Amino acid sequence: MAKSKIAYFCQSCGYESAKWLGKCPSCQQWNTFVEEILEKSSASVPNWKASPASSQRANKPVEVADITFKEEHRLLTPDKEFNRVLGGGIVAGSLVLIGGEPGIGKSTLMLQLALNMPNVKVLYVSGEESDHQIKMRAERLVSLETHEARARNKELKEEFGKGCFILTETSTQNIFKQIEELQPDILVIDSIQTLHSSHVESTPGSVSQVRECTAELLRFAKETSTPVFLIGHITKDGMIAGPKILEHMVDTVLQFEGDRHHVYRILRTIKNRFGSSSELGIYEMLGEGLREVSNPSEILLSQRDEPLSGVTISATLEGMRPMLIETQALVSTSAYGTPQRTATGFDTKRMSMLLAVLEKRCGFRLGAKDVFLNITGGIRVEDPAIDLGLAAAIISSHEDIPIPSKTCFAGEIGLSGEIRAVNRVEQRIAEAQKLGFDQIFISKYNMPTAAKDKKRLDLSRYTIDVKVVGRIEEVFGLLFG
Ligand code: TYD
Ligand code: MG
């Protein structure tokens, strides 16, 4: 028997070392190295027909001007949110990783997609559930939109589930064998951590297995131009190595996130070789699967009649799409020695910065107060334009004065208390106007100075009252008098 080869891998970033190390030289994490046996079997069983020809073919440098540009063919799915997040549909031969915590709905999303594309042959490979379980899930998903369509058209019942093949298999060699027979148009792997390749000795889910299986699937995707979707688990603290090292290998990384106790789920682009990496799709998890949320603003704003203190609306932008979200703050006297600061859906460090600015520049005494921030809907917002809305919510709660309910904010706050410009302010104003708001606060630095730019942001175009402010004190002066 051949002597088995052992290597040590960092579980956090996938760094490989010949000996065990306490601290990873690549990602600086401690105690992340584990031993793995890797023994590449010398007998070359074709994994994905590793073609020696392609590695020997030497490419010559070409001038950019000489490269013929051809638009990638994109396959549009019935799910508009999904298309947008991918940058406009599925690109042939692309390898897409869908990461997320267990139980968030990754399998549901992909199965639903596979079931709703009747003219496309999808192979759904599951290493986690039996075909029986998948059928059960599929039955739940049926009643979604197809339900009504079915009632109208009896033949649809037979159509449903056509073209979606389930394979419960974990060995890549066997999967490729089935693929050659079936010739699917799309391949879905649920999940990459359950696969194993006979070329590597270590257990499924280990760094070397995950890397090898992905490499085989990557080769398959590129050589046959078949799009491949990989589902990958990631735990709260990102401890499973899989998805982290995978990010470098795949074309697109999507993250499926959300609070499991909330109904909203967000599909976020982390990396995309074929489109913008800041797109976002919103879904609602219902009893019968995921439903696209195409008008997020209307859902994220709670319906209320009288204005409450500590509640504001911010005009944020997620990807290309403007979205109005509700932000809430609660400021109360601390009962214990150390004041509590908690933020849900918002960066706690940024919250501390906002509190410091409000204390230092505006003279509000917040140092001994408990402050809680909450972004409704279980959504996490990274857009800095939400700063102004949050600051207004904090002061509104602190002073216990409600903010007029048809008021909206879009501005970043700088350390000296200035309101800084935000990107695409026109879109934000238009969205606020569309949803019937009376006034919106924006930064004066968003106003064009050069005459030629004046046309771009012409405030007379809007019926909504646009309040242009330069400093945070001005905002409070206008709001609270
Ligand atoms: P699942 O897709 O299995 O999650 P993942 O593959 O990311 O681990 O989804 C799990 C949760 O979704 C589960 O707790 C039940 C819920 N769910 C619904 O609420 N409605 C549905 O129609 C389905 C299929 C699942
Ligand atoms: Mg699953």
PDB file of N, CA, C and O in Angstrom, residues 141 193 320 432 465:
ATOM      1  N   LEU A 141     -44.286  22.870  -2.023  1.00  0.00           N
ATOM      2  CA  LEU A 141     -43.994  24.019  -2.878  1.00  0.00           C
ATOM      3  C   LEU A 141     -44.980  24.152  -4.022  1.00  0.00           C
ATOM      4  O   LEU A 141     -45.145  25.222  -4.580  1.00  0.00           O
ATOM      5  N   GLN A 193     -20.637  20.161   1.042  1.00  0.00           N
ATOM      6  CA  GLN A 193     -19.977  19.509   2.185  1.00  0.00           C
ATOM      7  C   GLN A 193     -20.270  18.016   2.299  1.00  0.00           C
ATOM      8  O   GLN A 193     -19.613  17.322   3.047  1.00  0.00           O
ATOM      9  N   MET A 320     -29.152  47.998  -6.781  1.00  0.00           N
ATOM     10  CA  MET A 320     -29.639  49.028  -7.690  1.00  0.00           C
ATOM     11  C   MET A 320     -30.992  49.543  -7.237  1.00  0.00           C
ATOM     12  O   MET A 320     -31.575  50.396  -7.872  1.00  0.00           O
ATOM     13  N   ALA A 432     -39.275  57.771  -2.296  1.00  0.00           N
ATOM     14  CA  ALA A 432     -40.030  58.358  -1.186  1.00  0.00           C
ATOM     15  C   ALA A 432     -41.281  59.044  -1.708  1.00  0.00           C
ATOM     16  O   ALA A 432     -42.360  58.940  -1.134  1.00  0.00           O
ATOM     17  N   ASP A 465     -41.339  67.515  -0.704  1.00  0.00           N
ATOM     18  CA  ASP A 465     -40.549  68.640  -0.202  1.00  0.00           C
ATOM     19  C   ASP A 465     -39.151  68.134   0.167  1.00  0.00           C
ATOM     20  O   ASP A 465     -38.995  67.350   1.098  1.00  0.00           O
TER      21      ASP A 465
END
